[in-house]
Amino acid sequence: SYFKIDFPNGDIAPNRGKAEDLIVRAYRSLEIDLQVEVHADLRENFYAYPQIFGSKAPDTNIDHRRVQNLQRFFTRKGQVLGVTQDSEDYSFGDIVIWQLLDGNKHIGMVVPGPGVKKTEKWVVHNIGDGPRWENKLFDYSIKGHYRYGD
C-alpha cells in the first residue's frame, strides 16, 4: 500500500509493514538507509529500474518498498551471489528474493535459527501475517541472492 512518509528515515507503522519494510528496518539498524540509497540510485538511473509501476519519476514514499526495486538495487550496488539449494552457500545477513507460487516476488533476510538451532540458516520475512522468523529458506523458488553493506 502507498503511504506518504518522511524522507529520509521514513517508515510506516510497524503493524502495517510488509517484507520490504522489514529489510529496510534491518538495514537502518546498521545505519544504512535504503530509502535514501535506493532513491539516489533511482534518481540517477531511473530507466535501469523496472518500469512496471506506472511511475514517471522516483518516489521516496514507495520505491524502496517494492521488492523489484530492491532486487535491482542489490544487483547494481551489492554482491550478486549464486542461487543454490545448499544452506552453506548462504550467510547470515544475506538477502534472498523468492518467487511465490502465485508469481509474486518476496524478500527476506538470512538469520540464525533460535537457541540450539543458531547455526541453522533461517529467514526473517513478512509474507502478510507480520514479521516471522522461520526455517523457510528453501520453501519458495529463490530468484536472487545478495549481500549488501559491510
XYZ file of C-alpha atoms in Angstrom:
150
model
C 0.000 0.000 0.000
C 1.053 3.567 -0.641
C 1.739 5.814 2.338
C 3.204 9.312 2.471
C 6.283 9.045 4.697
C 9.173 11.227 5.794
C 12.409 11.427 3.861
C 14.984 10.454 4.978
C 14.264 7.802 7.621
C 10.641 7.479 6.563
C 8.695 4.489 7.799
C 5.140 3.326 8.185
C 3.652 1.909 11.370
C 5.317 -1.474 12.076
C 1.934 -3.211 12.204
C 1.275 -2.081 8.608
C 4.602 -3.085 7.128
C 5.453 -5.772 4.615
C 8.569 -7.764 3.733
C 10.355 -4.839 2.127
C 9.788 -2.676 5.212
C 11.364 -5.376 7.360
C 14.501 -5.319 5.182
C 14.672 -1.509 5.259
C 14.369 -1.546 9.057
C 17.072 -4.211 9.374
C 19.489 -2.078 7.371
C 18.577 1.041 9.318
C 19.663 -0.785 12.472
C 23.083 -0.920 10.744
C 22.851 2.816 9.931
C 22.174 2.133 6.241
C 19.075 3.942 4.961
C 17.858 2.051 1.900
C 15.178 4.689 1.367
C 17.953 7.231 0.710
C 20.248 4.861 -1.183
C 17.569 3.432 -3.474
C 16.211 6.925 -4.160
C 19.675 8.266 -5.033
C 20.316 5.436 -7.491
C 16.822 5.664 -8.973
C 17.160 9.421 -9.396
C 20.358 8.951 -11.416
C 19.348 5.738 -13.211
C 15.554 5.736 -13.382
C 15.338 3.602 -16.520
C 17.696 0.963 -15.101
C 14.866 0.027 -12.730
C 11.752 -1.990 -13.608
C 9.197 0.179 -15.384
C 6.209 -1.825 -14.163
C 4.611 0.502 -11.647
C 3.478 3.372 -13.860
C 5.857 5.775 -12.133
C 7.101 8.756 -14.123
C 9.817 9.697 -11.626
C 11.413 8.414 -8.418
C 9.149 8.480 -5.348
C 10.698 8.470 -1.855
C 7.424 7.187 -0.399
C 7.334 3.832 -2.191
C 10.366 2.990 -4.346
C 12.310 1.306 -1.521
C 9.151 -0.595 -0.548
C 8.972 -2.564 -3.815
C 10.794 -5.876 -3.979
C 11.569 -5.467 -7.694
C 13.327 -2.164 -6.979
C 15.265 -3.634 -4.056
C 16.318 -6.552 -6.242
C 17.567 -4.176 -8.940
C 19.331 -2.026 -6.329
C 21.097 -5.022 -4.758
C 22.056 -6.245 -8.249
C 23.514 -2.845 -9.115
C 25.124 -1.925 -5.789
C 25.627 -5.134 -3.804
C 27.203 -8.518 -4.339
C 25.215 -10.877 -6.542
C 25.709 -14.360 -5.123
C 24.903 -17.780 -6.511
C 21.474 -19.304 -6.079
C 21.779 -22.840 -4.738
C 19.870 -25.276 -2.565
C 22.821 -25.622 -0.162
C 22.445 -23.652 3.069
C 26.253 -23.468 3.360
C 26.215 -21.043 0.414
C 24.156 -18.533 2.413
C 25.462 -16.303 5.203
C 23.634 -14.523 7.981
C 22.584 -11.112 6.704
C 22.258 -12.204 3.070
C 19.174 -11.063 1.183
C 17.074 -13.628 -0.666
C 14.417 -12.922 -3.295
C 11.873 -15.658 -3.888
C 9.158 -16.166 -6.471
C 5.996 -17.358 -4.802
C 3.589 -19.868 -6.316
C 1.291 -17.014 -7.387
C 4.150 -15.411 -9.363
C 4.750 -12.553 -6.939
C 8.226 -11.824 -5.655
C 9.057 -11.876 -1.952
C 12.118 -10.807 0.044
C 13.736 -11.940 3.267
C 16.999 -11.936 5.192
C 19.025 -14.970 6.247
C 19.372 -15.117 10.044
C 20.459 -17.648 12.672
C 17.872 -20.077 13.946
C 16.749 -19.881 17.583
C 18.565 -21.369 20.569
C 20.274 -24.670 19.828
C 19.499 -24.126 16.120
C 21.645 -20.965 15.994
C 23.912 -22.412 13.300
C 20.956 -23.154 11.001
C 20.065 -20.712 8.213
C 16.588 -19.358 8.892
C 14.914 -16.274 7.413
C 13.158 -13.258 8.764
C 10.397 -12.070 6.454
C 6.823 -10.830 6.375
C 4.534 -12.645 3.991
C 1.377 -10.950 5.218
C 0.994 -12.097 8.813
C 3.573 -9.768 10.342
C 7.289 -10.380 10.836
C 8.209 -14.059 11.057
C 11.432 -15.862 11.996
C 11.177 -19.201 10.231
C 13.073 -22.152 8.831
C 11.878 -21.467 5.264
C 14.951 -20.550 3.242
C 14.167 -23.141 0.583
C 10.362 -23.196 0.805
C 9.975 -20.972 -2.273
C 11.857 -20.698 -5.559
C 14.918 -18.495 -4.960
C 15.392 -15.948 -7.755
C 18.106 -13.792 -6.211
C 20.785 -13.964 -3.529
C 22.597 -10.788 -2.469
C 24.926 -9.308 0.098
C 24.952 -5.600 0.815
C 26.815 -3.445 3.317
C 29.798 -4.305 5.469
